[in-house]
Coordinates of C-alpha atoms in Angstrom, one line a residue:
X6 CA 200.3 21.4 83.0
X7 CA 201.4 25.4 82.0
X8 CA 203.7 23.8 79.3
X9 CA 200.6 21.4 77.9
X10 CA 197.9 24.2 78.1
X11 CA 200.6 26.7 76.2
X12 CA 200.9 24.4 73.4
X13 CA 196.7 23.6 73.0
X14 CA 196.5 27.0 72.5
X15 CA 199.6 28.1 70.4
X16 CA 197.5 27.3 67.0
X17 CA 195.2 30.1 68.1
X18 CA 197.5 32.7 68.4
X19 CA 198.3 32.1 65.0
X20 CA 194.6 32.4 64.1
X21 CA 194.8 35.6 65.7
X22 CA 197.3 37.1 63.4
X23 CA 195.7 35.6 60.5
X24 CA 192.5 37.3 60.8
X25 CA 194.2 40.7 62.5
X26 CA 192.6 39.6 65.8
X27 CA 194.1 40.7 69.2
X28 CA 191.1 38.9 71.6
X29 CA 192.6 36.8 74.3
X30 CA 192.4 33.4 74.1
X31 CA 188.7 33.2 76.0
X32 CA 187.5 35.5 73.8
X33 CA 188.4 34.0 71.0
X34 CA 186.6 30.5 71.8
X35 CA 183.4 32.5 72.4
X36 CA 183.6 33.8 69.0
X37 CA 183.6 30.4 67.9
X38 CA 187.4 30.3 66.5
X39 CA 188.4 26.5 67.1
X40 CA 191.7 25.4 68.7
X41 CA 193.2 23.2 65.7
X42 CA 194.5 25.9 63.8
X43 CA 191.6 26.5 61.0
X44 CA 190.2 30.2 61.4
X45 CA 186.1 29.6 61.3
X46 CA 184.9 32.6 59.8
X47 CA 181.3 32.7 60.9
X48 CA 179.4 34.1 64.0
X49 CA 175.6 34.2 65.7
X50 CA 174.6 37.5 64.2
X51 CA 173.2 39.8 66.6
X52 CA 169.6 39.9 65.1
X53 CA 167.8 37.9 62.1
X54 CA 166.7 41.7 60.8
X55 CA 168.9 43.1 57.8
X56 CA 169.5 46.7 59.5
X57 CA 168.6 48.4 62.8
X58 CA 165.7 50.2 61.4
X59 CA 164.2 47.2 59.7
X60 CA 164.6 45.6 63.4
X61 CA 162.8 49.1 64.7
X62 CA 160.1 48.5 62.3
X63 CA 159.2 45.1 63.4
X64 CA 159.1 46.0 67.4
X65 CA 156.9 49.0 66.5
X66 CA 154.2 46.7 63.6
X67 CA 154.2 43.8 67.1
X68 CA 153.6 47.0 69.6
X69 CA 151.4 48.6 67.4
X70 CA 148.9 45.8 66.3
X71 CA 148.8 43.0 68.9
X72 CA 147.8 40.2 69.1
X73 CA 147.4 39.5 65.2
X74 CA 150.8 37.4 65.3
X75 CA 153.9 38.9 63.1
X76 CA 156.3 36.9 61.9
X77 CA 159.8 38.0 60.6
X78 CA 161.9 36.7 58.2
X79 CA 159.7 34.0 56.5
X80 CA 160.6 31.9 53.4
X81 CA 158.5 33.1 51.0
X82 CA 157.6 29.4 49.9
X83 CA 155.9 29.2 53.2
X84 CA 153.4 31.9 52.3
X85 CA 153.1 31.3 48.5
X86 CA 152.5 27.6 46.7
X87 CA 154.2 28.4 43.5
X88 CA 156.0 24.8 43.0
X89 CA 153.3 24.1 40.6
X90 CA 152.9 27.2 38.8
X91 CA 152.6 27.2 34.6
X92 CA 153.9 31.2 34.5
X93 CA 157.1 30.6 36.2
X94 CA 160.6 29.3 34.7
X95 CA 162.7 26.8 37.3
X96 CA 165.4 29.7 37.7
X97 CA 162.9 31.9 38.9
X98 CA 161.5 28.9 41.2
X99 CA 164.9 28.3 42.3
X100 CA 165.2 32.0 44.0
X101 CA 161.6 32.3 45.0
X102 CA 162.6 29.0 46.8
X103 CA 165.6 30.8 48.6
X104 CA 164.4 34.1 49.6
X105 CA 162.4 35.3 52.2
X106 CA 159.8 38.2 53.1
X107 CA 160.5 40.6 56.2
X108 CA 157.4 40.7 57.8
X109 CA 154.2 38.5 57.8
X110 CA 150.8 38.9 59.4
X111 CA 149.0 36.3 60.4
X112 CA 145.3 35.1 61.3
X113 CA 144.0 31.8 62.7
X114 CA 145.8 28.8 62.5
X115 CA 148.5 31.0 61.6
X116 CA 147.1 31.6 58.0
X117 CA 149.2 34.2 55.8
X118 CA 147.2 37.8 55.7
X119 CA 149.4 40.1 54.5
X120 CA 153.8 40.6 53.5
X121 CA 156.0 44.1 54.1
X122 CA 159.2 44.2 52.5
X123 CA 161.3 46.3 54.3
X124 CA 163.6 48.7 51.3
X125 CA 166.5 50.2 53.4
X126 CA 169.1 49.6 50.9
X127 CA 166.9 50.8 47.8
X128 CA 164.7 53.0 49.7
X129 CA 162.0 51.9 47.4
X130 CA 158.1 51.5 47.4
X131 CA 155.8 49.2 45.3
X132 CA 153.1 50.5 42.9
X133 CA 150.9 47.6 41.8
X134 CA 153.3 44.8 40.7
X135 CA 156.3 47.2 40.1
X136 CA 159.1 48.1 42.5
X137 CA 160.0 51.8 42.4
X138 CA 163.7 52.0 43.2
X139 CA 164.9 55.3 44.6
X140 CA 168.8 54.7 45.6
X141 CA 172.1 52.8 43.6
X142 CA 172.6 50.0 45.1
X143 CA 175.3 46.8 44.4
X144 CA 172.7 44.7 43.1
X145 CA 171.6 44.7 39.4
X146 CA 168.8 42.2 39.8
X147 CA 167.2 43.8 43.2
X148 CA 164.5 45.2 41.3
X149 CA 164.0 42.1 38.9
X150 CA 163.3 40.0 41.7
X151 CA 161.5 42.6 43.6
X152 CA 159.1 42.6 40.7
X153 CA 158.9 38.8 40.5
X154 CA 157.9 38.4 44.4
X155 CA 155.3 41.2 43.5
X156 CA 154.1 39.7 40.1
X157 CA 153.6 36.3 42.0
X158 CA 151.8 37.5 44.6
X159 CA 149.8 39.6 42.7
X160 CA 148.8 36.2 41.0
X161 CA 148.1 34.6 44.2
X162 CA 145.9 37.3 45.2
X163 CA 148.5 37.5 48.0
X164 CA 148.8 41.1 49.5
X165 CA 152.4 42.2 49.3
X166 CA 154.0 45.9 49.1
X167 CA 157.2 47.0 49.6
X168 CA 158.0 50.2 51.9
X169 CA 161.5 52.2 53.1
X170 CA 162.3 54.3 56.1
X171 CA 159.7 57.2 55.4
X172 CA 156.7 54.9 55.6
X173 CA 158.2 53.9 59.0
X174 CA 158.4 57.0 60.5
X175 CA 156.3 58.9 62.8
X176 CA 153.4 60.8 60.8
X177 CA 153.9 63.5 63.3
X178 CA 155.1 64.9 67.0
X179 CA 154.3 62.8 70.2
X180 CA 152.4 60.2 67.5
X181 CA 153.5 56.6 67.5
X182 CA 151.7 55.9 64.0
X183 CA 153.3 55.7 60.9
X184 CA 152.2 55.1 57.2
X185 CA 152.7 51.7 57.3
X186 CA 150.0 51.7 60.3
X187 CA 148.1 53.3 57.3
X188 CA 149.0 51.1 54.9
X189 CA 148.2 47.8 57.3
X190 CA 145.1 49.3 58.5
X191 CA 143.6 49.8 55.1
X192 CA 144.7 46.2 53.8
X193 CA 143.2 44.4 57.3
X194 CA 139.9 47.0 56.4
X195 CA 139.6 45.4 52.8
X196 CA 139.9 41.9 54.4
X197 CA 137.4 42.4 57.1
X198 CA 134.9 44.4 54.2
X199 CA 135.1 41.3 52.1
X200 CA 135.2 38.5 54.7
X201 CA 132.8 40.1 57.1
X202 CA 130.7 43.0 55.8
X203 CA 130.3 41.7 52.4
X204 CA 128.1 38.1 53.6
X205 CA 126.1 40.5 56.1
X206 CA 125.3 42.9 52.8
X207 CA 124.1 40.2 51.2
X208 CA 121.5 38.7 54.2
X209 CA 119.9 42.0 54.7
X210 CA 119.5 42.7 50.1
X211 CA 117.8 39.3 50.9
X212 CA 115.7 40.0 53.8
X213 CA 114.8 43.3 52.3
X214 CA 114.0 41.5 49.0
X215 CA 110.8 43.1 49.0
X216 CA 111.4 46.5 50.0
X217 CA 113.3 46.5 47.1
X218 CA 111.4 45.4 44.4
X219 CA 109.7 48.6 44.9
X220 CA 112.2 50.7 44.1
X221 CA 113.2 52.1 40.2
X222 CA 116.6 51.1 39.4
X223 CA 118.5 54.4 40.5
X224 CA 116.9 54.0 43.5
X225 CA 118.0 50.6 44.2
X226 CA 121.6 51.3 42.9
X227 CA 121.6 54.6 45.7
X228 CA 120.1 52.2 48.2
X229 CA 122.7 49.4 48.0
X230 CA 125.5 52.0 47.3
X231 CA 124.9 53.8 50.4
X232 CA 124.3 50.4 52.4
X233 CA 127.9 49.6 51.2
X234 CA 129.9 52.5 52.2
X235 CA 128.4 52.2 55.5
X236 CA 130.1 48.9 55.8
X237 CA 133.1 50.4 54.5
X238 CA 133.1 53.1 56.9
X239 CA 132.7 50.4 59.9
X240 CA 135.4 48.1 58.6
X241 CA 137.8 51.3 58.5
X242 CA 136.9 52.5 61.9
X243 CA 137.5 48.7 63.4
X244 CA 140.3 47.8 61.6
X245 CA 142.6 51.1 60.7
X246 CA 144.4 52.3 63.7
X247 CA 144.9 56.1 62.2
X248 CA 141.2 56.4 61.0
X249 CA 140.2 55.2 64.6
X250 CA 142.4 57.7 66.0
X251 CA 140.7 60.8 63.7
X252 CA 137.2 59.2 64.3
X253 CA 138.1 59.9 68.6
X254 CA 139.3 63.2 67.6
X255 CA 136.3 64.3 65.6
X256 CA 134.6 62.7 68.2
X257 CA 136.3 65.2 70.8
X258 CA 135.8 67.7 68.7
X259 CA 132.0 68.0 68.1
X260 CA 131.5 67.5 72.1
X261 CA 133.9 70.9 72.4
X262 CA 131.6 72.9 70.3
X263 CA 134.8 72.4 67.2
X264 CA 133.2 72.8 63.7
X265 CA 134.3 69.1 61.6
X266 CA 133.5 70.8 58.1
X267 CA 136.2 71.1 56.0
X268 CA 137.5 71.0 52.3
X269 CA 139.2 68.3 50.5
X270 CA 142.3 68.6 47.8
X271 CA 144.1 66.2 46.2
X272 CA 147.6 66.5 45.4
X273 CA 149.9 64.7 43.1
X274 CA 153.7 64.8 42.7
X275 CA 154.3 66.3 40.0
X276 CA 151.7 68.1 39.2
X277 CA 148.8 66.5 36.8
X278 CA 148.2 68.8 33.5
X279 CA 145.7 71.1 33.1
X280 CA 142.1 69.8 31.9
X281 CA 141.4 70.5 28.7
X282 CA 137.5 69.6 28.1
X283 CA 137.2 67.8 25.3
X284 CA 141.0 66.9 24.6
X285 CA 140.9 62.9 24.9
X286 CA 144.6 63.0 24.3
X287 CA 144.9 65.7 27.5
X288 CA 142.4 62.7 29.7
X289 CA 144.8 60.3 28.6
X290 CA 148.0 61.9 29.4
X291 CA 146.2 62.9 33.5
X292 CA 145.3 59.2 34.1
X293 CA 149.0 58.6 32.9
X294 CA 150.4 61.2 35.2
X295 CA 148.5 59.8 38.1
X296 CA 149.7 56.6 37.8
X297 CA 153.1 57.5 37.3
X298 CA 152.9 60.3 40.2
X299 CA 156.0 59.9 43.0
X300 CA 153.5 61.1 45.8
X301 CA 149.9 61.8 46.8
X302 CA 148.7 64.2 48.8
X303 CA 145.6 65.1 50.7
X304 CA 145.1 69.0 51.9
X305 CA 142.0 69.7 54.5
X306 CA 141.2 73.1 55.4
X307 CA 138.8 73.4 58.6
X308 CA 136.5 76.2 59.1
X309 CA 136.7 78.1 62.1
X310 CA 135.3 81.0 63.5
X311 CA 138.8 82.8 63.2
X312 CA 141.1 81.5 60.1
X313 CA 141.1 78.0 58.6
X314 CA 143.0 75.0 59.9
X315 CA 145.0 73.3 56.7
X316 CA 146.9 70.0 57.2
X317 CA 148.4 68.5 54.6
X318 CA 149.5 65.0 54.4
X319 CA 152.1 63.1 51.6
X320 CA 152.9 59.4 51.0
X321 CA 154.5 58.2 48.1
X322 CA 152.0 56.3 45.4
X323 CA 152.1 53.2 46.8
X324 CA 149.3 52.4 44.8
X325 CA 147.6 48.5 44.9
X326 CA 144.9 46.5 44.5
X327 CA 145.0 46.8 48.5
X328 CA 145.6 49.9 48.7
X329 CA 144.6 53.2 47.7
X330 CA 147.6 55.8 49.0
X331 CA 145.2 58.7 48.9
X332 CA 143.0 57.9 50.7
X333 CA 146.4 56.9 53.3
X334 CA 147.0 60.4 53.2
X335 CA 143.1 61.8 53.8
X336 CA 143.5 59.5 57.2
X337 CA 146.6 60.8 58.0
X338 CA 145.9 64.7 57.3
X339 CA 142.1 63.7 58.8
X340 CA 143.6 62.4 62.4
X341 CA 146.7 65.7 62.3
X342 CA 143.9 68.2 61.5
X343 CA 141.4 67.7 64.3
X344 CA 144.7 67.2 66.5
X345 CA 145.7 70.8 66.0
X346 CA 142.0 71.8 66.1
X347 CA 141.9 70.2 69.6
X348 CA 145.2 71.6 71.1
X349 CA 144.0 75.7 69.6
X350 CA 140.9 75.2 71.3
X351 CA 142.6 73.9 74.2
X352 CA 145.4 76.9 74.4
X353 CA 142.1 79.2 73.3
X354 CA 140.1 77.9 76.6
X355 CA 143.3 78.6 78.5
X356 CA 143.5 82.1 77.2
X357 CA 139.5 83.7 77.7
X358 CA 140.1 82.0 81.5

């Protein structure tokens, strides 16, 4: 029986040396090396996630917005019909057919909302229907078929945008959110606007029909403006995690007595040139600038009755049809400022007791 269970596993042992293993025998079979003498290179990988942090990612979207349902990993011909389409050539069906999208959000009956494509090789972004590589990496065609997932959902009217390992970290100390929080938030505020608030617009123009018809025409237009960004401000606040986080602060702050008037700057990296008025060429070259910009950034300065507060916030210009990344960075800078105004008037307090 030694002799006969010696021999059955003899051709492993070669194996072994083949592919400069030293596992036992046991070990071996779990790995899913066979007996016969052929070395199977292939295992169960640990994870279906392409890195740790993309893995990390994932765990903090599910924690952060249950219960819309997330899915990893999806083929991206499971989101997007594009058998059919006129606009695309049968090679690039071929890898649209083969690829996949990291993360998916989900509504009812499991209908597509929303993609992330997690960068950590690139550390890239999207802006519009272009990926913005950052990093060398082995593949020549990353960003050609970045920019052809992009283009097609773009098409589709599909939300899709690419982010790296700074939109996935903490926007600051002992805070779970991170810009993609931001960047979610405002895309799921957009749905909800249009979906939701934009039907319930429409019922009360029509109930208030009347009402109107007695109005000049800028007064209609301020009327209806002002009913719209009222709706925009509700979606924001139900949808957006971060601006519902900055609304409690505020919140907290007005009941302490804390002053919520402060000035707005916007930022842009690099710099935009200076206005010339009158130069159409000088206009032309700042809306360039702006487009092309690497980040935006959002500074707030609270009043107090001592020195101002100033927060600043950054994101890169992940700019969309989605998503507007200043106004990202006002919600993040927004939610740190009345923070910090909180905890001084809290250490204040502590201080005159």
């Amino acid at each position: 029986m030694a002799a006969l269970r010696a021999s059955a596993l003899a051709p492993l042992a070669v194996e072994r040396r083949a592919v400069g293993q030293t596992d036992t025998p046991s070990v071996a079979v779990a790995r899913g090396y066979q007996l016969n003498g052929e070395v199977r290179r292939m295992r169960i990988k640990n994870h279906v996630f392409g890195s740790k942090r993309e893995r990390e990612l994932y765990r903090t979207l599910r924690s952060h917005w249950a219960p819309w349902p997330i899915y990893p990993q999806l083929p991206f011909q499971a989101i997007i019909d594009f058998q059919t389409s006129p606009s695309l050539s049968g090679k690039e069906k071929g890898f649209l057919r083969r690829t996949s999208v990291d993360y998916t959000f989900c509504g009812k009956e499991d209908r597509p909302i929303l993609s992330i494509e997690f960068d950590g090789l690139g550390d890239g972004f999207s802006r519009d229907v272009e990926y913005v590589q950052q990093k060398h990496t082995d593949d020549p065609m990353r960003k050609t078929k970045f920019d052809l997932k992009l283009r097609v959902c773009r098409e589709a009217g599909y939300p899709l945008l690419i982010v790296a390992s700074e939109e996935a970290q903490s926007i600051g100390p002992e805070l779970h959110e991170t810009i993609v929080d931001g960047i979610v938030g405002q895309i799921l505020s957009q749905k909800y606007f249009e979906t939701k608030s934009v039907p319930e617009i429409q019922e009360v123009l029509r109930q208030r029909e009347g009402f109107l018809s007695g109005m000049s025409q800028d007064q209609e237009m301020d009327y209806v403006g002002g009913m719209f960004d009222g709706f925009r401000i509700v979606a924001e606040s139900t949808m957006d995690r971060i601006v519902k986080k900055a609304d409690e602060y505020e919140m907290l702050g007005i009941e302490r007595g804390i002053s919520t008037s402060y000035v707005e700057q916007h930022l842009h990296d690099p710099e935009l040139p200076e206005i010339i008025p009158g130069d159409l060429q000088n206009l032309n070259d700042r809306i360039e600038a702006i487009r092309n910009a690497t980040r935006v950034g959002c500074r707030l300065a609270l009043k107090t009755p001592s020195v101002p507060i100033i927060q600043t916030a950054w994101v890169r210009n992940f700019d969309d049809r989605w998503v507007v990344p200043y106004k990202v960075a006002k919600n993040v800078a927004t939610l740190l400022l009345f923070r910090r105004a909180l905890e001084l008037h809290s250490r204040q307090s502590v201080a005159t007791t």
